[in-house]
Short mmCIF file of N, CA, C and O in Angstrom, two decimals:
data_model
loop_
_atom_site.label_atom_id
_atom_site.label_comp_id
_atom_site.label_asym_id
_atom_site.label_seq_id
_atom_site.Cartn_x
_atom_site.Cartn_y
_atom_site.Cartn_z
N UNK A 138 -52.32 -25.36 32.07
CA UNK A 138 -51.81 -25.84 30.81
C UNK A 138 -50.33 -26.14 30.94
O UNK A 138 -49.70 -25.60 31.85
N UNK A 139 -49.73 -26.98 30.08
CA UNK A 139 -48.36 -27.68 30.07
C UNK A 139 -47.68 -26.36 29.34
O UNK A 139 -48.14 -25.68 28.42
N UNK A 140 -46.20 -26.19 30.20
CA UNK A 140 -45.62 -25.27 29.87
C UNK A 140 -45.93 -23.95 30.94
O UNK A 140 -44.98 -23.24 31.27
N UNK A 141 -47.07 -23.71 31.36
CA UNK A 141 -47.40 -22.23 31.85
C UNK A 141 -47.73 -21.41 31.06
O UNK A 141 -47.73 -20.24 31.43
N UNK A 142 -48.13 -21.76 29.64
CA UNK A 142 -48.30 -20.82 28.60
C UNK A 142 -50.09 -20.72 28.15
O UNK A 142 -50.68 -21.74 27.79
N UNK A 143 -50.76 -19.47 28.22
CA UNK A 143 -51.93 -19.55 28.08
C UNK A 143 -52.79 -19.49 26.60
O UNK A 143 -52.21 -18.95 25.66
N UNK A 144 -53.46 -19.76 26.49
CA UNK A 144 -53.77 -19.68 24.70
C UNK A 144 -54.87 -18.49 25.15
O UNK A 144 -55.48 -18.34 26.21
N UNK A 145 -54.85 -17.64 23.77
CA UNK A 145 -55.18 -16.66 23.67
C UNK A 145 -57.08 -16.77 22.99
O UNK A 145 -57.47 -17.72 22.31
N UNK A 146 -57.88 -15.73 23.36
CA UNK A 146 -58.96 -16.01 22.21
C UNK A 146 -58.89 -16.26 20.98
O UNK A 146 -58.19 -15.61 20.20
N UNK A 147 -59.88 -17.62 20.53
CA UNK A 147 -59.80 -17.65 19.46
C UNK A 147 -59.96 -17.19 18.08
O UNK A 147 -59.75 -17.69 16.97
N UNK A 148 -60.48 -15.87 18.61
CA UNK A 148 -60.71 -14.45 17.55
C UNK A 148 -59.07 -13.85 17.43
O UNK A 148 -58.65 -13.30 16.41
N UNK A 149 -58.61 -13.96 18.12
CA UNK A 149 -57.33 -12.70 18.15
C UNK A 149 -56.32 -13.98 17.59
O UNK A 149 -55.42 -13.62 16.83
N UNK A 150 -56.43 -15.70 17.96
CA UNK A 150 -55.33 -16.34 17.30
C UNK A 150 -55.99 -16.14 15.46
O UNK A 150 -55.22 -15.42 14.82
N UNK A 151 -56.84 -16.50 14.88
CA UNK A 151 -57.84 -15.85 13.91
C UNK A 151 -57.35 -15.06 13.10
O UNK A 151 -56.91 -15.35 11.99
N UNK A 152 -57.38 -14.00 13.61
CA UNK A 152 -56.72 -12.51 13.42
C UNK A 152 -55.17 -12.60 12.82
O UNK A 152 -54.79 -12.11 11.75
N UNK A 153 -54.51 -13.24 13.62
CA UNK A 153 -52.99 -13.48 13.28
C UNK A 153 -52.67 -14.72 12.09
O UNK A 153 -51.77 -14.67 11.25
N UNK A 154 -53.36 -15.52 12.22
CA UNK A 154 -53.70 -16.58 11.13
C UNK A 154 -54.33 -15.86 9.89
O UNK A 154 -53.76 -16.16 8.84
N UNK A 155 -55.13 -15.19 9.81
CA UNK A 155 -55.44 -14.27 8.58
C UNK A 155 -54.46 -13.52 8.11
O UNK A 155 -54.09 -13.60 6.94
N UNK A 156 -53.79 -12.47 9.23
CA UNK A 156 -52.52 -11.84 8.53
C UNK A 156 -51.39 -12.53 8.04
O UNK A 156 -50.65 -11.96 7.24
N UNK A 157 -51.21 -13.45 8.36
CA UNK A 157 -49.66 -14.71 7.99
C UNK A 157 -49.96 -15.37 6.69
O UNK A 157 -49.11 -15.89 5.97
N UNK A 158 -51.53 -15.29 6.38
CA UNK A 158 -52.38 -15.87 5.57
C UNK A 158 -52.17 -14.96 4.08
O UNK A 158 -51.85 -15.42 2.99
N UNK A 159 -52.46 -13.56 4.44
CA UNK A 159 -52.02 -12.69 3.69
C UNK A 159 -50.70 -12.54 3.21
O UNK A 159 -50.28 -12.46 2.06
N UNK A 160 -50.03 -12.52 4.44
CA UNK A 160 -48.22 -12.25 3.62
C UNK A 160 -47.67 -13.72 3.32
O UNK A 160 -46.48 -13.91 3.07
N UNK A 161 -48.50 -14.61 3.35
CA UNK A 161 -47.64 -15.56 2.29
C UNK A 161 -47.78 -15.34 0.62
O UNK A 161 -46.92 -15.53 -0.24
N UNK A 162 -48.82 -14.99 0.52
CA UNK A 162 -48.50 -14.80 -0.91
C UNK A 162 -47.72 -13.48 -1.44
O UNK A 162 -47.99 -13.01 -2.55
N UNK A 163 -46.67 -12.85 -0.55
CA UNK A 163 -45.38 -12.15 -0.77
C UNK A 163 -44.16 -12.72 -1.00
O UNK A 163 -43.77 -13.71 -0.37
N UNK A 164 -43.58 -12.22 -1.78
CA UNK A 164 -41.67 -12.87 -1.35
C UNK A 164 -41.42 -13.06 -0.25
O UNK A 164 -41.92 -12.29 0.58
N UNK A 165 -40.70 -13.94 0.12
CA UNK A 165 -40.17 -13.85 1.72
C UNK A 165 -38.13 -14.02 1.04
O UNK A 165 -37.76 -14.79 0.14
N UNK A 166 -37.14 -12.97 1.91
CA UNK A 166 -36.35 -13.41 2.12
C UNK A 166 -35.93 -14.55 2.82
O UNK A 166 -36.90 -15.16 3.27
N UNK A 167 -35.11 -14.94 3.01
CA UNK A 167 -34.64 -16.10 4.02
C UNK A 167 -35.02 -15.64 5.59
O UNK A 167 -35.65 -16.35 6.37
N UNK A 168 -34.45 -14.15 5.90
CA UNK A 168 -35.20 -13.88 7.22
C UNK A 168 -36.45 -14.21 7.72
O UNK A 168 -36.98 -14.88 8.61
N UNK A 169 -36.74 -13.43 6.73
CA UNK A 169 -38.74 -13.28 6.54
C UNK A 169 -39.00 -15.19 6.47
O UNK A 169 -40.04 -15.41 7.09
N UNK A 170 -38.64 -16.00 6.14
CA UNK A 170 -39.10 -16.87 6.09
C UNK A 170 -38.68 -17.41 7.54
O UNK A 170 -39.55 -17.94 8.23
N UNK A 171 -37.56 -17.31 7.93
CA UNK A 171 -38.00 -18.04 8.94
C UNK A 171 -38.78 -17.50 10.67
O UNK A 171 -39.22 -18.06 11.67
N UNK A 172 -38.57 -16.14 10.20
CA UNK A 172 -39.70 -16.02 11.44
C UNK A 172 -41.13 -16.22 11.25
O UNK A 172 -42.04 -16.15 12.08
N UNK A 173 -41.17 -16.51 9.94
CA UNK A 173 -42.45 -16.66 9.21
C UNK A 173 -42.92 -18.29 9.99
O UNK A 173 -44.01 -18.54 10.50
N UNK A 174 -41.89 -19.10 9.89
CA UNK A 174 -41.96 -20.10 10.63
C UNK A 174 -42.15 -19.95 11.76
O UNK A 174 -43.08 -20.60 12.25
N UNK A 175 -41.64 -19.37 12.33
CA UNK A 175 -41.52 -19.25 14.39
C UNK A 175 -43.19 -18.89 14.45
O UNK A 175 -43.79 -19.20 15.47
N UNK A 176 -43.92 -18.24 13.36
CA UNK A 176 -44.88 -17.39 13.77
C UNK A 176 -46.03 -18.71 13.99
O UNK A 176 -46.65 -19.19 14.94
N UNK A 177 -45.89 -19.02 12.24
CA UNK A 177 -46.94 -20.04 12.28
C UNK A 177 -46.32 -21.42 13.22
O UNK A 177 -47.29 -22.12 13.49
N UNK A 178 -45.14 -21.97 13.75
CA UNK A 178 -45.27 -22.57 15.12
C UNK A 178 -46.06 -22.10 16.08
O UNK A 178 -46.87 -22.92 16.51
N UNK A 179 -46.09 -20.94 16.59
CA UNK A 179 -46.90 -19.94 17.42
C UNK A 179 -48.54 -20.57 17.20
O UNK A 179 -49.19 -21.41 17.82
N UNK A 180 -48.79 -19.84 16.18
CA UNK A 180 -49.93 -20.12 15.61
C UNK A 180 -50.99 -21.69 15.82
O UNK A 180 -52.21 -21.65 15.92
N UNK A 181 -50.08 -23.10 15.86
CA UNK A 181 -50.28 -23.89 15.35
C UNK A 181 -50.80 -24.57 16.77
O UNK A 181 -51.58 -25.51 16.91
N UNK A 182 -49.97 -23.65 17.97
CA UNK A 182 -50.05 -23.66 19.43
C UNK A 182 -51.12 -23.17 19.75
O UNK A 182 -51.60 -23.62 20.79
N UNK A 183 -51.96 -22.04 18.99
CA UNK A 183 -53.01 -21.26 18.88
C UNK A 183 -52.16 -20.06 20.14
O UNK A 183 -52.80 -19.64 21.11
N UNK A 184 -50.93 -19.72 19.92
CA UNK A 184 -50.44 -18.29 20.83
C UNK A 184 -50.24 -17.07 19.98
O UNK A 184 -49.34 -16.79 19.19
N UNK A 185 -51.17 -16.49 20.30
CA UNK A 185 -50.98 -14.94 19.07
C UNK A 185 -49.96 -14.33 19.95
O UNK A 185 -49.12 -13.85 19.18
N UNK A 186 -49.64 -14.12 21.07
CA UNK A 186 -48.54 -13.24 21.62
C UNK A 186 -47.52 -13.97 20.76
O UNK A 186 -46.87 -13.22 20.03
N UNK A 187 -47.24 -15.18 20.69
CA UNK A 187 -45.83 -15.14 20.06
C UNK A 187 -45.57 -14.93 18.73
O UNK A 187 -44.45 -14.84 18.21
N UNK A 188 -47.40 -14.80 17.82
CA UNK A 188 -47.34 -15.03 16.66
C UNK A 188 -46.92 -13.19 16.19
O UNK A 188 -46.36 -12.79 15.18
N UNK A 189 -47.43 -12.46 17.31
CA UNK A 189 -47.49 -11.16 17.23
C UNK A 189 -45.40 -11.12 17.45
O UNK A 189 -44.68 -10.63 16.59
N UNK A 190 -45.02 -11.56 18.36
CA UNK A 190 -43.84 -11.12 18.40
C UNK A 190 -43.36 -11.56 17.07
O UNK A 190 -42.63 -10.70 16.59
N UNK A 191 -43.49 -12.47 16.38
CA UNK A 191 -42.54 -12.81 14.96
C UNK A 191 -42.94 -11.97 14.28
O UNK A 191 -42.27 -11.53 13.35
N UNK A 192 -44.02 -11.58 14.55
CA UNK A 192 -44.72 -10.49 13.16
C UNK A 192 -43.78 -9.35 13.06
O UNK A 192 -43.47 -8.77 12.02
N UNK A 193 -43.20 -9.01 14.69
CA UNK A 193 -42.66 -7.45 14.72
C UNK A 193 -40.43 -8.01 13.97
O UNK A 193 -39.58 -7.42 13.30
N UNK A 194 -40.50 -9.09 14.53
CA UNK A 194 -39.19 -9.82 14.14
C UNK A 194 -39.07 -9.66 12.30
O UNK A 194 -38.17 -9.10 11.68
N UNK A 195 -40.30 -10.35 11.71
CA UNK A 195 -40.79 -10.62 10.17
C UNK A 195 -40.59 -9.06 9.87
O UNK A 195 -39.68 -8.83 9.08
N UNK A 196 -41.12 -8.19 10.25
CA UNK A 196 -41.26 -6.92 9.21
C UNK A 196 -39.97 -5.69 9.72
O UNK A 196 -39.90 -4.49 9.46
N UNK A 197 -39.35 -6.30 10.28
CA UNK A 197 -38.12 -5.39 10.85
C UNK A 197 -36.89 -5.21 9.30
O UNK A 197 -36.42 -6.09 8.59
N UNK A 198 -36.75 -3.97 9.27
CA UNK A 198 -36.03 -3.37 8.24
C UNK A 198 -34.98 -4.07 7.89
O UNK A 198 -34.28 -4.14 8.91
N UNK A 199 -34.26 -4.86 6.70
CA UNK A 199 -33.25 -5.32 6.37
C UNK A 199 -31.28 -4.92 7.58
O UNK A 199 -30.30 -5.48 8.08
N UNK A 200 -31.86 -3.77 7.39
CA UNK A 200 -30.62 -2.85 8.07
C UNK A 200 -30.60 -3.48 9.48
O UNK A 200 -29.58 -4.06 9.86
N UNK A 201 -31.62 -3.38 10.22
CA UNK A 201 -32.17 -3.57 11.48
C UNK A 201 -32.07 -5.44 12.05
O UNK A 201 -32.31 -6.13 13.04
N UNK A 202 -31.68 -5.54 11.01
CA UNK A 202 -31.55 -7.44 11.51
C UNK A 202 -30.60 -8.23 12.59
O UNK A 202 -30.92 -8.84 13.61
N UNK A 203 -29.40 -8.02 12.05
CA UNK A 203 -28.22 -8.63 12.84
C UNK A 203 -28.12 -7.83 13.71
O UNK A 203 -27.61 -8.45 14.64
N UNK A 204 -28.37 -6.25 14.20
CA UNK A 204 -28.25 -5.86 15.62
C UNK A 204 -29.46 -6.60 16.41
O UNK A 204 -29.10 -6.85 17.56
N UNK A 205 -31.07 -7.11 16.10
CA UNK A 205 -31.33 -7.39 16.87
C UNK A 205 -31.13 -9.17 16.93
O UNK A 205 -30.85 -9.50 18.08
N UNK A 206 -31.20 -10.10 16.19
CA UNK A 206 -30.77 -11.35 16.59
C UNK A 206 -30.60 -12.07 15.15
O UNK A 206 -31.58 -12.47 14.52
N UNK A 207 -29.36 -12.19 14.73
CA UNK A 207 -28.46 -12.80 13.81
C UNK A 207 -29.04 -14.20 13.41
O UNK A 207 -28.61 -15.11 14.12
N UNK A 208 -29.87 -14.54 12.51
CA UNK A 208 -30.21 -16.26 12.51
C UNK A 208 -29.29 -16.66 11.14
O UNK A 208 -28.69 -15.86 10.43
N UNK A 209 -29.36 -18.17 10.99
CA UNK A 209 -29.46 -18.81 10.00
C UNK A 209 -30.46 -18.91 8.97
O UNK A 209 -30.64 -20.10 8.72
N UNK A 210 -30.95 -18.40 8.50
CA UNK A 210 -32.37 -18.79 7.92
C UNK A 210 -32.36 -19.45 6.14
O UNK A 210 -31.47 -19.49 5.29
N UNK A 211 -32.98 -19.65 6.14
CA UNK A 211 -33.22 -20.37 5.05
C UNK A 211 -34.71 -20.06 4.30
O UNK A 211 -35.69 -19.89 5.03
N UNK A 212 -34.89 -19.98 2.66
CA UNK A 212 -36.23 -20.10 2.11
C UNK A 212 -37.14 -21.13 2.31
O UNK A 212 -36.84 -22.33 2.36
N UNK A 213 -38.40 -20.58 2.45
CA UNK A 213 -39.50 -21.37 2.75
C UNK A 213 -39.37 -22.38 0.97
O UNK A 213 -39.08 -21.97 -0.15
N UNK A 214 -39.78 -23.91 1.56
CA UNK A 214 -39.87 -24.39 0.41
C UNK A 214 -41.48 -24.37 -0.39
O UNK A 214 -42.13 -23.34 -0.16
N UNK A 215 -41.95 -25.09 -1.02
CA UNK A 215 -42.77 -25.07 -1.53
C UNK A 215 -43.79 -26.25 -1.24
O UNK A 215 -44.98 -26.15 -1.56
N UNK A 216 -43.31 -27.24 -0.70
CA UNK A 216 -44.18 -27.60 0.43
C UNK A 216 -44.43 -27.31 1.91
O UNK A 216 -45.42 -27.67 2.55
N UNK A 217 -43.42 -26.64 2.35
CA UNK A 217 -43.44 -25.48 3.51
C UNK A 217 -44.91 -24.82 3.41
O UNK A 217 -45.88 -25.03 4.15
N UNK A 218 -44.79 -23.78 2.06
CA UNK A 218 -45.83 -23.00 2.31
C UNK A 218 -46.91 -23.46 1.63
O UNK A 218 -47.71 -22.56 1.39
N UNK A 219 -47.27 -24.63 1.19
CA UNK A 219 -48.94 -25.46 0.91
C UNK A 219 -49.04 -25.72 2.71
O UNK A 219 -49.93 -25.17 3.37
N UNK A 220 -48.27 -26.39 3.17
CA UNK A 220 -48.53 -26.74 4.70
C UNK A 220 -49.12 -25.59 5.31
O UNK A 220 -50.33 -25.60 5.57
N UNK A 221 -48.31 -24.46 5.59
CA UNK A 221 -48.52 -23.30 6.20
C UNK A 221 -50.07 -22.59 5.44
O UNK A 221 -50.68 -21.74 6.10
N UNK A 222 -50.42 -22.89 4.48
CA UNK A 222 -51.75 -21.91 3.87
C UNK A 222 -52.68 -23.13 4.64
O UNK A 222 -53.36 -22.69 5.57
N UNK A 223 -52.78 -24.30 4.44
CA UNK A 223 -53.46 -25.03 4.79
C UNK A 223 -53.66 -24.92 6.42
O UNK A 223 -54.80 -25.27 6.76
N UNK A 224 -53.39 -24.80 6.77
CA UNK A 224 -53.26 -24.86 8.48
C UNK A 224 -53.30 -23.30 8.65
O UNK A 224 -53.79 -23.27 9.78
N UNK A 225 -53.16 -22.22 8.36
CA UNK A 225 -53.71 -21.13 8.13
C UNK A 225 -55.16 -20.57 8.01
O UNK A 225 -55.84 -19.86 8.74
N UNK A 226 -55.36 -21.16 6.79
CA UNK A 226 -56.62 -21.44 6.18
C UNK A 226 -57.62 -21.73 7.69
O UNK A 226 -58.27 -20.87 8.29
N UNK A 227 -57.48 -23.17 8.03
CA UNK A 227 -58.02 -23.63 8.86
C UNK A 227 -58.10 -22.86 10.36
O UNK A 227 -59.14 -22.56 10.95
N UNK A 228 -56.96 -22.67 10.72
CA UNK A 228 -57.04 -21.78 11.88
C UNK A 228 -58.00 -20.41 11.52
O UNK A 228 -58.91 -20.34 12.36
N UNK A 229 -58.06 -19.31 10.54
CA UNK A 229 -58.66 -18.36 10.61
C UNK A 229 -59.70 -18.43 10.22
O UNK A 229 -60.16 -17.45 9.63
N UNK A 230 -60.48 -19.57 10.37
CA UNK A 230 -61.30 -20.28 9.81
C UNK A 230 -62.48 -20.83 11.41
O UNK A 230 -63.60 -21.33 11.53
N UNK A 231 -61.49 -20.42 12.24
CA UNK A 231 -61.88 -20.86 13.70
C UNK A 231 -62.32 -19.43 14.59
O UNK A 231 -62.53 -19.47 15.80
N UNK A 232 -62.38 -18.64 14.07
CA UNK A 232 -62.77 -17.30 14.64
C UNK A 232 -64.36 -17.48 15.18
O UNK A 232 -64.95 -16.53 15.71
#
């Protein structure tokens, strides 16, 4: 595969597409939103390892942020997250 990067079963990408599926209908800070993004990029690749690493990035304690990597982030808009349920939807939908 292009890149060297392997795609994972399609039960376990599934799996991670269901949970991302779930915490969208939460608040997201600006953090939370954008690893929320990195995840479902991940996702969209069908790579749960990376979708799993944003997950641990996404739920990391407010306090705990800027020691481990300082972003810009910005709120998910509201066509952001129709895109993201839809393509969600569909992926955990592929199990």
């Amino acid at each position: 595969m292009a890149g060297g990067q392997c795609r994972e079963p399609l039960s376990e990408v599934a799996g991670w597409a269901s949970r991302y599926l779930e915490r969208l209908d939460q608040p997201f800070d600006a953090w939370e939103a954008d690893c929320f993004r990195r995840g479902c990029s991940f996702l969209s690749r069908r790579l749960a390892a990376g979708a799993a690493s944003s997950w641990r990035f996404l739920t990391l304690p407010p306090e705990r942020r800027d020691e481990v990597h300082p972003l810009a982030a910005r709120p998910l808009t509201v066509e952001e997250t129709a895109r993201f349920r839809e393509m969600l939807q569909r992926i955990a939908r592929e199990e």
